[in-house]
Amino acid sequence: MSSSGEFKFSKNNSTFENYSTFENYSNEFSKFLTIARLMSSFYIFDDFDAVSGIINESTSIINDLSSVSVTLSAFRNMYPPLIDYLTDHLAEIAEIALDLEPVKPDQYKNENVGKIENSFQENKNSQKIYRPRQLCIQILTQKNMKFVDILCNNRKFLMKLNYFISKAKENSNFSNFCQIMLNMIKMSGGLVLLNFPEKQFLLTKMLKFIKVPAIFYFFCDLALLMSKHQIVNDFLESGNFTKKIMISAFDKSPENSIELLSNVIFDLPKSSILVIELLSEENLTKISNCAFNKPECTMISLELMSKLCNESSSRFFYGIGEKLSEIILKNDHFDLKKKVAADVLINSIPYFHRVPTECYNVLKKLFNMMFENPFFTILHCTCKNMFKAVCRVDKPVFNKINIREKLAHEITKLKNDEKDNTPKICVGYKIHIYKIAKYYLSSRENYFNLFESEDEEDKVIEEYYNNIRKRVKEDYGGYVPIRDAKDLSPIMKLWREHQ
C-alpha cells in the first residue's frame, strides 16, 4: 500500500494499479477471477479434445473412452460432445454395465487409437474386457443431478433395466443393477420409481432374489430412504411391500425377510398400511415360529414382534405369553434374548384384559435377579418396565407377588452403605427401586384392604421413596419455567399428573 493510501501491485505481475478504495479493488479482483475461470474452462475443454476425437473417429468408442484418463473428468464437467453421445447410447451403456450380452474382445479392438491420443499406446497392452463395463458403471452411478434426470426420463434405458430384472437368474450381475437403481432413487428423490416400466411388478421381481446380498442391502437402503423421500414411502405402501415380503421372500430366506421387515417398519406409525399388513394371524404365526423354532432367527424375530404389539394383535400375543415366559425363565442368567422376549411382553401386556399367570413368575424372577446383578442396567430397566406394564392392567399385583420384605431389605442395605462418604457398592438400580417403590405404594393406597396392615417394612419403603422423590424434584440445573397446561401434549399432561 502506498503512502497516498492507494493499492498497487508490483510491475512484474501487476494487472491493476491505482485503486483508491478497497471496494474498487474487490470488484476488479472479482472480474479478474471470473475471467480466469472462463479461461481455465477453455483450457479444460481443450484437454477434452481427445474425448471428442474418439467420439468422432473411433470405431470402438466405449472401449477407447475407458482407456482415456480424462473421460470421467469430461463427464463431471458435462462436456457437451460426451454427454450427447452418452444420451444417445444409454441403452447400449446399460447392456454393457449389466452384462446383458456377452462381451467379445473384437468389439473393443481399435487399430487407430494411436492417431487420436499418444497415451493410448501406454494402455494398449493392458486393455481388458472389464474396462468398458467399469466405465459404464461409473458413469451411471455418478452423483450428477443433470445426468440422473436424463436417466430417469430415458425410456429405452429404463426398459433395459426392466429387461434385466425380468430375465435375471441367480448368477446375474445384481450388484451393478442395485448400484444404478439406488443412485437414481437417491438423486431423483424416488421419481425414477414412478417412471419405471411395469413398476407394479418391480418389488416382486426383486424379492425373488432376497438371498442375494446386493438385493437384500438394496432394500435395506430403500427402507432408510422412506422417511427422507415421501415418493419412496408411497411407492412401497401402494405396492404392499411388507405383504409381498411375506408371500414372495419369507419362505426362501426367513432371516433376511425378518430383518428387512424390521428395517421397513422401524420408524413407521402403527396406523401405516405396511404395519397393518403384518398383523394377520397367518403372518404373526410365521414370525413367531421363527422365534421359537429357529435359534438363528430368535433375536430378530422377537425384535420384530415387539414392534407389532397393539390392540388388534393382543389376542395373538396373549396366546404366546407362555412361550415368551419360558424363554425368560429358562436359566439363571439374563441375556439379550431374554431382554427382547421381555420387551414383547411389556409392549403387549397393556392391551390385555388380564395378565397371563406366567407373567407373575417372570416378575418374581426378574426382581430377584436384579439384586444379584447390581451393575446390569439392562436387567434393571427390564424389571422396572415389566412392573409398570403389569400395574397398568392389574393394580393389586403386589397382593399376588410379595416383594415387600425383599424390597425393604435391599433399601436398608443401601442406607447402610450410604452412611459412609464412599458407598461400599455403587449399585445401578437405585432409581429403579424408587420406581418400583412408587408402583407398590400406589397399589397399596388404592387397594389397601387387600394388603396386610402397614408395618415397619412399609415405612422403610415409603421413607426411601419420599427421600428420592425430594432429590429428583430439586432444581439441580436451575429454574425450569412451568408451561401452561394448554400448551402440553396429552402425554405430557398424563406424565405431570403422575409426578
Short mmCIF file of C-alpha atoms in Angstrom, two decimals:
data_model
loop_
_atom_site.label_atom_id
_atom_site.label_comp_id
_atom_site.label_asym_id
_atom_site.label_seq_id
_atom_site.Cartn_x
_atom_site.Cartn_y
_atom_site.Cartn_z
CA MET A 1 0.00 0.00 0.00
CA SER A 2 1.45 3.42 -1.00
CA SER A 3 1.80 6.47 1.23
CA SER A 4 -1.22 8.03 -0.51
CA GLY A 5 -3.43 5.20 0.66
CA GLU A 6 -3.73 3.55 -2.77
CA PHE A 7 -3.43 -0.16 -3.52
CA LYS A 8 -0.70 -1.12 -6.02
CA PHE A 9 0.74 -4.33 -7.44
CA SER A 10 4.38 -4.81 -8.45
CA LYS A 11 5.02 -4.06 -12.11
CA ASN A 12 6.37 -7.56 -12.76
CA ASN A 13 2.99 -9.24 -12.45
CA SER A 14 0.53 -6.40 -11.96
CA THR A 15 -2.67 -6.14 -13.88
CA PHE A 16 -4.30 -3.36 -11.90
CA GLU A 17 -2.91 -0.11 -10.39
CA ASN A 18 -4.02 2.98 -8.51
CA TYR A 19 -7.07 1.75 -6.60
CA SER A 20 -8.07 4.35 -4.06
CA THR A 21 -10.60 2.18 -2.25
CA PHE A 22 -10.77 -1.43 -1.20
CA GLU A 23 -14.23 -1.72 -2.76
CA ASN A 24 -12.87 -0.92 -6.23
CA TYR A 25 -10.08 -3.42 -5.71
CA SER A 26 -12.55 -6.10 -4.66
CA ASN A 27 -14.81 -5.53 -7.68
CA GLU A 28 -11.93 -5.60 -10.14
CA PHE A 29 -10.44 -8.69 -8.50
CA SER A 30 -13.79 -10.46 -8.81
CA LYS A 31 -13.81 -9.65 -12.53
CA PHE A 32 -10.28 -10.98 -12.76
CA LEU A 33 -11.32 -14.26 -11.10
CA THR A 34 -14.30 -14.58 -13.43
CA ILE A 35 -12.06 -14.13 -16.47
CA ALA A 36 -9.59 -16.64 -15.00
CA ARG A 37 -12.34 -19.22 -14.52
CA LEU A 38 -13.56 -18.76 -18.08
CA MET A 39 -10.03 -19.10 -19.38
CA SER A 40 -9.48 -22.23 -17.27
CA SER A 41 -12.72 -23.72 -18.60
CA PHE A 42 -11.41 -23.22 -22.12
CA TYR A 43 -8.21 -24.98 -21.10
CA ILE A 44 -10.24 -27.80 -19.51
CA PHE A 45 -12.38 -28.28 -22.60
CA ASP A 46 -9.20 -28.10 -24.67
CA ASP A 47 -7.93 -31.10 -22.67
CA PHE A 48 -11.08 -32.97 -23.72
CA ASP A 49 -10.25 -32.81 -27.42
CA ALA A 50 -9.10 -36.44 -27.18
CA VAL A 51 -12.58 -37.43 -25.99
CA SER A 52 -14.16 -35.55 -28.86
CA GLY A 53 -11.72 -37.19 -31.28
CA ILE A 54 -12.67 -40.67 -30.06
CA ILE A 55 -16.37 -39.94 -30.45
CA ASN A 56 -15.86 -38.64 -34.00
CA GLU A 57 -13.28 -41.11 -35.31
CA SER A 58 -13.21 -44.30 -33.24
CA THR A 59 -14.93 -47.50 -34.31
CA SER A 60 -14.96 -48.79 -30.71
CA ILE A 61 -15.92 -45.71 -28.74
CA ILE A 62 -16.72 -47.14 -25.29
CA ASN A 63 -13.51 -49.16 -25.17
CA ASP A 64 -11.39 -46.20 -26.24
CA LEU A 65 -13.11 -43.85 -23.79
CA SER A 66 -12.37 -46.31 -20.99
CA SER A 67 -8.67 -46.07 -21.86
CA VAL A 68 -8.52 -42.27 -21.62
CA SER A 69 -7.79 -40.80 -18.20
CA VAL A 70 -9.84 -37.63 -18.78
CA THR A 71 -13.13 -39.32 -19.70
CA LEU A 72 -14.64 -39.13 -16.22
CA SER A 73 -13.38 -35.59 -15.80
CA ALA A 74 -15.10 -34.66 -19.06
CA PHE A 75 -18.28 -36.32 -17.82
CA ARG A 76 -18.21 -34.46 -14.48
CA ASN A 77 -17.77 -31.19 -16.36
CA MET A 78 -20.73 -32.13 -18.60
CA TYR A 79 -18.60 -31.90 -21.75
CA PRO A 80 -21.30 -31.48 -24.45
CA PRO A 81 -19.98 -33.94 -27.10
CA LEU A 82 -19.60 -36.68 -24.47
CA ILE A 83 -22.99 -36.03 -22.84
CA ASP A 84 -24.69 -36.02 -26.24
CA TYR A 85 -23.07 -39.35 -27.15
CA LEU A 86 -23.98 -40.95 -23.81
CA THR A 87 -27.57 -39.73 -24.03
CA ASP A 88 -27.98 -41.26 -27.49
CA HIS A 89 -26.46 -44.59 -26.45
CA LEU A 90 -27.83 -45.14 -22.93
CA ALA A 91 -29.40 -48.46 -23.88
CA GLU A 92 -26.04 -49.80 -25.09
CA ILE A 93 -24.29 -48.50 -21.97
CA ALA A 94 -26.86 -50.30 -19.82
CA GLU A 95 -26.24 -53.54 -21.71
CA ILE A 96 -22.50 -53.32 -21.05
CA ALA A 97 -22.92 -52.37 -17.37
CA LEU A 98 -25.41 -55.17 -16.67
CA ASP A 99 -23.74 -57.89 -18.80
CA LEU A 100 -26.89 -58.31 -20.84
CA GLU A 101 -24.89 -59.57 -23.81
CA PRO A 102 -21.57 -61.46 -23.89
CA VAL A 103 -18.65 -59.09 -24.46
CA LYS A 104 -16.33 -60.17 -27.26
CA PRO A 105 -12.72 -58.95 -27.42
CA ASP A 106 -13.18 -57.98 -31.09
CA GLN A 107 -15.79 -55.43 -30.04
CA TYR A 108 -13.15 -53.39 -28.26
CA LYS A 109 -10.25 -53.58 -30.74
CA ASN A 110 -9.19 -50.37 -32.45
CA GLU A 111 -6.11 -50.03 -34.64
CA ASN A 112 -6.40 -46.23 -34.97
CA VAL A 113 -6.19 -45.42 -31.26
CA GLY A 114 -2.64 -44.02 -31.54
CA LYS A 115 -3.77 -41.39 -34.05
CA ILE A 116 -6.13 -39.89 -31.52
CA GLU A 117 -4.01 -39.78 -28.37
CA ASN A 118 -0.45 -40.92 -27.73
CA SER A 119 -1.33 -42.06 -24.24
CA PHE A 120 -3.33 -44.92 -25.78
CA GLN A 121 -0.05 -46.67 -26.53
CA GLU A 122 0.74 -46.88 -22.82
CA ASN A 123 -2.51 -48.70 -22.14
CA LYS A 124 -2.57 -50.80 -25.29
CA ASN A 125 -1.03 -53.83 -23.64
CA SER A 126 -3.30 -53.64 -20.59
CA GLN A 127 -6.66 -53.26 -22.33
CA LYS A 128 -9.16 -55.70 -20.88
CA ILE A 129 -12.76 -56.51 -21.41
CA TYR A 130 -13.86 -55.30 -17.96
CA ARG A 131 -12.68 -51.73 -18.61
CA PRO A 132 -15.68 -50.59 -20.69
CA ARG A 133 -18.03 -52.14 -18.12
CA GLN A 134 -16.27 -50.32 -15.30
CA LEU A 135 -16.55 -47.01 -17.16
CA CYS A 136 -20.26 -47.55 -17.83
CA ILE A 137 -20.93 -48.32 -14.17
CA GLN A 138 -19.01 -45.25 -13.03
CA ILE A 139 -20.97 -43.05 -15.42
CA LEU A 140 -24.35 -44.50 -14.41
CA THR A 141 -23.61 -44.17 -10.67
CA GLN A 142 -22.13 -40.66 -10.64
CA LYS A 143 -23.89 -38.20 -8.34
CA ASN A 144 -24.67 -35.82 -11.19
CA MET A 145 -28.17 -34.40 -10.87
CA LYS A 146 -28.47 -33.28 -14.51
CA PHE A 147 -27.39 -36.64 -15.91
CA VAL A 148 -29.55 -38.58 -13.44
CA ASP A 149 -32.52 -36.55 -14.67
CA ILE A 150 -31.67 -37.72 -18.20
CA LEU A 151 -31.52 -41.34 -17.00
CA CYS A 152 -34.85 -41.15 -15.18
CA ASN A 153 -36.63 -39.91 -18.30
CA ASN A 154 -34.95 -42.11 -20.91
CA ARG A 155 -37.46 -44.81 -21.79
CA LYS A 156 -35.02 -47.08 -23.62
CA PHE A 157 -32.59 -47.05 -20.70
CA LEU A 158 -35.31 -47.87 -18.17
CA MET A 159 -36.58 -50.65 -20.43
CA LYS A 160 -33.11 -52.22 -20.34
CA LEU A 161 -33.14 -52.15 -16.53
CA ASN A 162 -36.59 -53.73 -16.51
CA TYR A 163 -35.45 -56.38 -19.00
CA PHE A 164 -32.51 -57.25 -16.76
CA ILE A 165 -34.56 -57.77 -13.59
CA SER A 166 -37.29 -59.61 -15.52
CA LYS A 167 -34.85 -62.14 -17.01
CA ALA A 168 -32.46 -62.27 -14.04
CA LYS A 169 -31.06 -65.53 -12.70
CA GLU A 170 -29.20 -66.38 -9.52
CA ASN A 171 -25.82 -65.62 -11.13
CA SER A 172 -26.86 -62.31 -12.73
CA ASN A 173 -24.93 -59.12 -12.01
CA PHE A 174 -27.28 -57.76 -9.31
CA SER A 175 -24.58 -55.62 -7.74
CA ASN A 176 -24.36 -53.28 -10.74
CA PHE A 177 -28.13 -53.14 -11.13
CA CYS A 178 -28.65 -52.22 -7.47
CA GLN A 179 -25.93 -49.55 -7.56
CA ILE A 180 -27.51 -47.91 -10.59
CA MET A 181 -31.06 -48.07 -9.20
CA LEU A 182 -30.14 -46.83 -5.74
CA ASN A 183 -28.16 -43.90 -7.12
CA MET A 184 -31.08 -42.83 -9.31
CA ILE A 185 -33.56 -43.16 -6.43
CA LYS A 186 -31.40 -41.07 -4.10
CA MET A 187 -30.62 -38.36 -6.65
CA SER A 188 -34.16 -38.11 -8.04
CA GLY A 189 -35.94 -38.36 -4.69
CA GLY A 190 -37.66 -41.54 -5.86
CA LEU A 191 -39.07 -40.14 -9.13
CA VAL A 192 -37.43 -42.92 -11.13
CA LEU A 193 -39.77 -45.39 -9.41
CA LEU A 194 -42.75 -43.61 -10.94
CA ASN A 195 -41.27 -43.79 -14.45
CA PHE A 196 -40.02 -47.37 -14.21
CA PRO A 197 -41.64 -49.76 -16.75
CA GLU A 198 -44.00 -52.30 -15.15
CA LYS A 199 -43.33 -50.65 -11.79
CA GLN A 200 -46.15 -52.63 -10.14
CA PHE A 201 -44.10 -55.82 -10.60
CA LEU A 202 -40.67 -54.42 -9.70
CA LEU A 203 -40.79 -55.36 -5.99
CA THR A 204 -41.99 -58.90 -6.68
CA LYS A 205 -39.28 -59.46 -9.31
CA MET A 206 -36.54 -58.33 -6.93
CA LEU A 207 -37.87 -60.12 -3.84
CA LYS A 208 -37.42 -63.47 -5.61
CA PHE A 209 -33.68 -62.95 -5.07
CA ILE A 210 -33.82 -61.86 -1.41
CA LYS A 211 -30.96 -64.26 -0.63
CA VAL A 212 -28.61 -62.28 -2.88
CA PRO A 213 -26.70 -59.80 -0.65
CA ALA A 214 -26.91 -56.98 -3.22
CA ILE A 215 -30.72 -57.22 -3.38
CA PHE A 216 -31.09 -57.52 0.39
CA TYR A 217 -28.93 -54.47 1.13
CA PHE A 218 -30.64 -52.53 -1.67
CA PHE A 219 -33.97 -52.99 0.11
CA CYS A 220 -32.40 -52.07 3.48
CA ASP A 221 -31.11 -48.82 1.95
CA LEU A 222 -34.52 -48.24 0.38
CA ALA A 223 -36.13 -48.59 3.81
CA LEU A 224 -33.83 -45.86 5.15
CA LEU A 225 -34.98 -43.55 2.34
CA MET A 226 -38.65 -43.90 3.32
CA SER A 227 -38.50 -41.13 5.90
CA LYS A 228 -36.48 -38.88 3.59
CA HIS A 229 -38.45 -39.21 0.35
CA GLN A 230 -42.25 -39.41 0.50
CA ILE A 231 -42.37 -40.85 -3.02
CA VAL A 232 -40.40 -43.90 -1.84
CA ASN A 233 -42.76 -44.35 1.12
CA ASP A 234 -45.84 -44.05 -1.11
CA PHE A 235 -44.36 -46.47 -3.66
CA LEU A 236 -43.77 -49.16 -1.01
CA GLU A 237 -47.20 -48.62 0.54
CA SER A 238 -49.04 -48.76 -2.78
CA GLY A 239 -47.04 -51.86 -3.67
CA ASN A 240 -48.00 -53.64 -0.41
CA PHE A 241 -44.31 -54.19 0.24
CA THR A 242 -44.50 -55.98 3.60
CA LYS A 243 -47.24 -58.28 2.32
CA LYS A 244 -45.13 -59.16 -0.71
CA ILE A 245 -42.16 -59.92 1.55
CA MET A 246 -44.25 -62.44 3.48
CA ILE A 247 -45.56 -64.03 0.26
CA SER A 248 -42.55 -63.95 -2.09
CA ALA A 249 -39.48 -63.93 0.14
CA PHE A 250 -40.22 -65.26 3.63
CA ASP A 251 -40.08 -68.97 2.81
CA LYS A 252 -36.85 -68.53 0.81
CA SER A 253 -34.95 -66.61 3.48
CA PRO A 254 -36.77 -66.07 6.81
CA GLU A 255 -33.77 -64.40 8.43
CA ASN A 256 -33.30 -61.81 5.68
CA SER A 257 -37.04 -61.24 5.42
CA ILE A 258 -37.49 -60.58 9.13
CA GLU A 259 -34.51 -58.23 9.28
CA LEU A 260 -35.82 -56.36 6.25
CA LEU A 261 -39.29 -56.09 7.79
CA SER A 262 -37.76 -54.66 10.97
CA ASN A 263 -35.94 -52.01 8.94
CA VAL A 264 -39.07 -51.11 6.96
CA ILE A 265 -41.43 -50.61 9.93
CA PHE A 266 -38.78 -49.22 12.30
CA ASP A 267 -39.91 -45.60 12.06
CA LEU A 268 -43.49 -46.07 10.85
CA PRO A 269 -46.63 -45.32 12.88
CA LYS A 270 -48.75 -48.33 13.80
CA SER A 271 -51.51 -46.96 11.58
CA SER A 272 -49.34 -47.41 8.46
CA ILE A 273 -50.61 -49.94 5.94
CA LEU A 274 -47.15 -51.54 5.91
CA VAL A 275 -47.55 -52.37 9.62
CA ILE A 276 -51.20 -53.38 9.43
CA GLU A 277 -50.45 -55.93 6.70
CA LEU A 278 -48.22 -57.84 9.12
CA LEU A 279 -50.87 -58.15 11.84
CA SER A 280 -52.81 -61.01 10.29
CA GLU A 281 -52.71 -64.20 12.34
CA GLU A 282 -51.04 -66.04 9.46
CA ASN A 283 -48.13 -63.58 9.27
CA LEU A 284 -47.72 -63.35 13.04
CA THR A 285 -47.66 -67.15 13.25
CA LYS A 286 -44.88 -67.32 10.64
CA ILE A 287 -42.80 -64.80 12.55
CA SER A 288 -43.38 -66.45 15.94
CA ASN A 289 -42.47 -69.89 14.55
CA CYS A 290 -39.10 -68.46 13.53
CA ALA A 291 -38.67 -67.01 17.01
CA PHE A 292 -39.40 -70.28 18.83
CA ASN A 293 -38.12 -72.90 16.38
CA LYS A 294 -35.10 -71.34 14.65
CA PRO A 295 -32.35 -70.26 17.07
CA GLU A 296 -30.58 -68.22 14.38
CA CYS A 297 -33.75 -66.13 13.90
CA THR A 298 -34.88 -65.83 17.52
CA MET A 299 -33.44 -62.40 18.30
CA ILE A 300 -34.53 -60.59 15.14
CA SER A 301 -37.96 -62.28 15.21
CA LEU A 302 -38.61 -61.17 18.78
CA GLU A 303 -37.45 -57.64 17.96
CA LEU A 304 -39.92 -57.52 15.07
CA MET A 305 -42.72 -58.90 17.25
CA SER A 306 -42.10 -56.21 19.89
CA LYS A 307 -42.84 -53.57 17.20
CA LEU A 308 -46.11 -55.26 16.20
CA CYS A 309 -47.79 -55.17 19.61
CA ASN A 310 -51.09 -53.28 19.53
CA GLU A 311 -54.75 -53.81 20.28
CA SER A 312 -55.53 -55.74 17.11
CA SER A 313 -52.72 -58.24 17.75
CA SER A 314 -53.28 -58.55 21.52
CA ARG A 315 -55.18 -61.86 21.27
CA PHE A 316 -52.30 -63.49 19.40
CA PHE A 317 -49.65 -62.25 21.84
CA TYR A 318 -51.77 -63.35 24.80
CA GLY A 319 -51.73 -66.84 23.31
CA ILE A 320 -47.92 -66.97 23.08
CA GLY A 321 -47.36 -65.43 26.53
CA GLU A 322 -46.42 -68.82 27.99
CA LYS A 323 -43.73 -69.46 25.35
CA LEU A 324 -42.28 -65.98 25.83
CA SER A 325 -42.17 -66.56 29.58
CA GLU A 326 -40.37 -69.88 29.07
CA ILE A 327 -37.56 -68.09 27.23
CA ILE A 328 -37.07 -65.71 30.18
CA LEU A 329 -37.38 -68.41 32.88
CA LYS A 330 -35.20 -70.96 31.10
CA ASN A 331 -31.99 -70.50 33.15
CA ASP A 332 -30.47 -68.23 35.77
CA HIS A 333 -28.56 -65.75 33.60
CA PHE A 334 -30.10 -62.77 31.80
CA ASP A 335 -29.06 -62.15 28.19
CA LEU A 336 -30.23 -60.02 25.28
CA LYS A 337 -32.54 -62.75 24.01
CA LYS A 338 -34.44 -62.65 27.30
CA LYS A 339 -34.47 -58.87 27.20
CA VAL A 340 -36.15 -58.86 23.77
CA ALA A 341 -38.64 -61.55 24.84
CA ALA A 342 -39.50 -59.42 27.87
CA ASP A 343 -39.95 -56.39 25.59
CA VAL A 344 -42.62 -58.31 23.66
CA LEU A 345 -44.49 -58.96 26.90
CA ILE A 346 -44.01 -55.38 28.12
CA ASN A 347 -45.37 -53.93 24.87
CA SER A 348 -48.32 -56.33 24.64
CA ILE A 349 -49.50 -56.56 28.28
CA PRO A 350 -51.17 -53.09 28.30
CA TYR A 351 -53.57 -54.38 25.61
CA PHE A 352 -54.57 -57.49 27.62
CA HIS A 353 -57.77 -57.68 29.65
CA ARG A 354 -55.91 -59.65 32.29
CA VAL A 355 -52.29 -60.55 32.90
CA PRO A 356 -51.24 -64.13 31.98
CA THR A 357 -50.24 -66.21 35.00
CA GLU A 358 -46.77 -66.81 33.59
CA CYS A 359 -46.00 -63.08 33.70
CA TYR A 360 -46.14 -63.09 37.51
CA ASN A 361 -43.44 -65.77 37.57
CA VAL A 362 -41.35 -63.64 35.21
CA LEU A 363 -41.77 -60.65 37.53
CA LYS A 364 -40.58 -62.62 40.55
CA LYS A 365 -37.53 -63.93 38.73
CA LEU A 366 -36.52 -60.55 37.30
CA PHE A 367 -36.96 -58.87 40.68
CA ASN A 368 -34.71 -61.37 42.45
CA MET A 369 -32.11 -61.30 39.65
CA MET A 370 -31.93 -57.51 39.85
CA PHE A 371 -30.14 -57.60 43.21
CA GLU A 372 -27.87 -60.46 42.17
CA ASN A 373 -26.60 -58.29 39.29
CA PRO A 374 -26.19 -54.78 40.76
CA PHE A 375 -24.44 -53.35 37.67
CA PHE A 376 -26.57 -54.86 34.88
CA THR A 377 -28.68 -51.84 33.91
CA ILE A 378 -30.48 -53.61 31.05
CA LEU A 379 -31.86 -56.12 33.56
CA HIS A 380 -32.88 -53.35 35.96
CA CYS A 381 -34.73 -51.41 33.25
CA THR A 382 -36.48 -54.55 32.04
CA CYS A 383 -37.66 -55.40 35.55
CA LYS A 384 -38.94 -51.86 36.16
CA ASN A 385 -40.73 -51.75 32.81
CA MET A 386 -42.34 -55.13 33.44
CA PHE A 387 -43.72 -53.92 36.79
CA LYS A 388 -45.02 -50.78 35.10
CA ALA A 389 -46.79 -52.75 32.34
CA VAL A 390 -48.39 -55.23 34.75
CA CYS A 391 -49.53 -52.48 37.13
CA ARG A 392 -51.43 -50.80 34.30
CA VAL A 393 -53.61 -53.90 33.90
CA ASP A 394 -53.52 -55.45 37.38
CA LYS A 395 -53.30 -52.78 40.08
CA PRO A 396 -53.28 -55.19 43.06
CA VAL A 397 -50.37 -57.14 41.56
CA PHE A 398 -48.36 -56.87 44.80
CA ASN A 399 -51.00 -58.92 46.55
CA LYS A 400 -50.05 -61.77 44.20
CA ILE A 401 -46.32 -61.10 44.27
CA ASN A 402 -44.96 -60.43 47.74
CA ILE A 403 -41.88 -58.28 47.21
CA ARG A 404 -42.29 -56.10 50.32
CA GLU A 405 -39.80 -57.92 52.52
CA LYS A 406 -37.15 -58.18 49.81
CA LEU A 407 -37.64 -54.55 48.75
CA ALA A 408 -37.38 -53.24 52.32
CA HIS A 409 -34.31 -55.41 52.98
CA GLU A 410 -32.46 -54.09 49.91
CA ILE A 411 -33.39 -50.49 50.75
CA THR A 412 -31.98 -50.97 54.25
CA LYS A 413 -28.74 -52.31 52.76
CA LEU A 414 -28.48 -49.25 50.53
CA LYS A 415 -28.97 -46.96 53.52
CA ASN A 416 -26.22 -48.73 55.47
CA ASP A 417 -23.84 -48.44 52.52
CA GLU A 418 -24.54 -44.72 52.21
CA LYS A 419 -23.69 -43.93 55.82
CA ASP A 420 -20.04 -43.62 54.82
CA ASN A 421 -18.93 -40.86 52.48
CA THR A 422 -17.85 -43.52 50.00
CA PRO A 423 -20.50 -46.22 49.48
CA LYS A 424 -19.26 -49.79 49.52
CA ILE A 425 -21.20 -50.66 46.38
CA CYS A 426 -22.14 -48.17 43.66
CA VAL A 427 -25.20 -50.08 42.51
CA GLY A 428 -27.04 -49.11 39.35
CA TYR A 429 -30.58 -49.91 40.46
CA LYS A 430 -31.33 -47.10 42.96
CA ILE A 431 -33.69 -45.21 40.67
CA HIS A 432 -35.27 -48.49 39.54
CA ILE A 433 -36.05 -49.39 43.15
CA TYR A 434 -37.52 -45.91 43.53
CA LYS A 435 -39.86 -46.53 40.58
CA ILE A 436 -40.88 -49.99 41.82
CA ALA A 437 -41.50 -48.50 45.28
CA LYS A 438 -43.74 -45.92 43.62
CA TYR A 439 -45.82 -48.67 41.94
CA TYR A 440 -46.01 -50.57 45.22
CA LEU A 441 -47.15 -47.57 47.29
CA SER A 442 -49.70 -46.56 44.65
CA SER A 443 -51.13 -50.08 44.61
CA ARG A 444 -51.23 -50.22 48.42
CA GLU A 445 -53.02 -46.88 48.60
CA ASN A 446 -55.76 -47.88 46.13
CA TYR A 447 -56.20 -51.46 47.31
CA PHE A 448 -55.36 -51.19 50.99
CA ASN A 449 -57.91 -53.81 52.05
CA LEU A 450 -56.04 -56.42 50.01
CA PHE A 451 -52.80 -55.85 51.90
CA GLU A 452 -51.80 -56.64 55.43
CA SER A 453 -51.78 -53.73 57.88
CA GLU A 454 -48.94 -51.26 57.46
CA ASP A 455 -45.80 -52.31 59.32
CA GLU A 456 -42.14 -51.31 59.61
CA GLU A 457 -41.29 -52.56 56.12
CA ASP A 458 -43.85 -50.27 54.52
CA LYS A 459 -42.42 -47.33 56.44
CA VAL A 460 -38.91 -48.12 55.17
CA ILE A 461 -40.17 -48.26 51.57
CA GLU A 462 -42.19 -45.06 51.91
CA GLU A 463 -39.33 -43.15 53.56
CA TYR A 464 -36.92 -44.19 50.80
CA TYR A 465 -39.41 -43.20 48.12
CA ASN A 466 -40.00 -39.76 49.67
CA ASN A 467 -36.27 -39.07 50.03
CA ILE A 468 -35.51 -39.94 46.42
CA ARG A 469 -38.57 -38.02 45.22
CA LYS A 470 -37.34 -34.95 47.09
CA ARG A 471 -33.94 -35.23 45.41
CA VAL A 472 -35.49 -35.66 41.98
CA LYS A 473 -37.64 -32.57 42.48
CA GLU A 474 -34.70 -30.35 43.42
CA ASP A 475 -33.64 -27.82 40.79
CA TYR A 476 -30.09 -29.00 40.20
CA GLY A 477 -29.93 -27.27 36.83
CA GLY A 478 -31.59 -24.04 37.88
CA TYR A 479 -35.12 -22.75 37.46
CA VAL A 480 -37.26 -24.51 34.87
CA PRO A 481 -40.21 -22.41 33.64
CA ILE A 482 -43.59 -24.09 34.03
CA ARG A 483 -45.51 -24.29 30.79
CA ASP A 484 -49.23 -23.66 30.66
CA ALA A 485 -51.31 -26.81 30.74
CA LYS A 486 -52.97 -25.84 27.46
CA ASP A 487 -49.56 -25.98 25.73
CA LEU A 488 -48.83 -29.52 26.90
CA SER A 489 -49.41 -32.56 24.76
CA PRO A 490 -51.76 -35.26 26.17
CA ILE A 491 -48.76 -37.44 27.00
CA MET A 492 -47.04 -34.63 28.93
CA LYS A 493 -50.27 -33.85 30.81
CA LEU A 494 -50.54 -37.50 31.85
CA TRP A 495 -46.87 -37.53 32.88
CA ARG A 496 -47.30 -34.38 35.01
CA GLU A 497 -50.37 -35.82 36.74
CA HIS A 498 -48.36 -38.83 37.89
CA GLN A 499 -45.37 -36.91 39.24
#
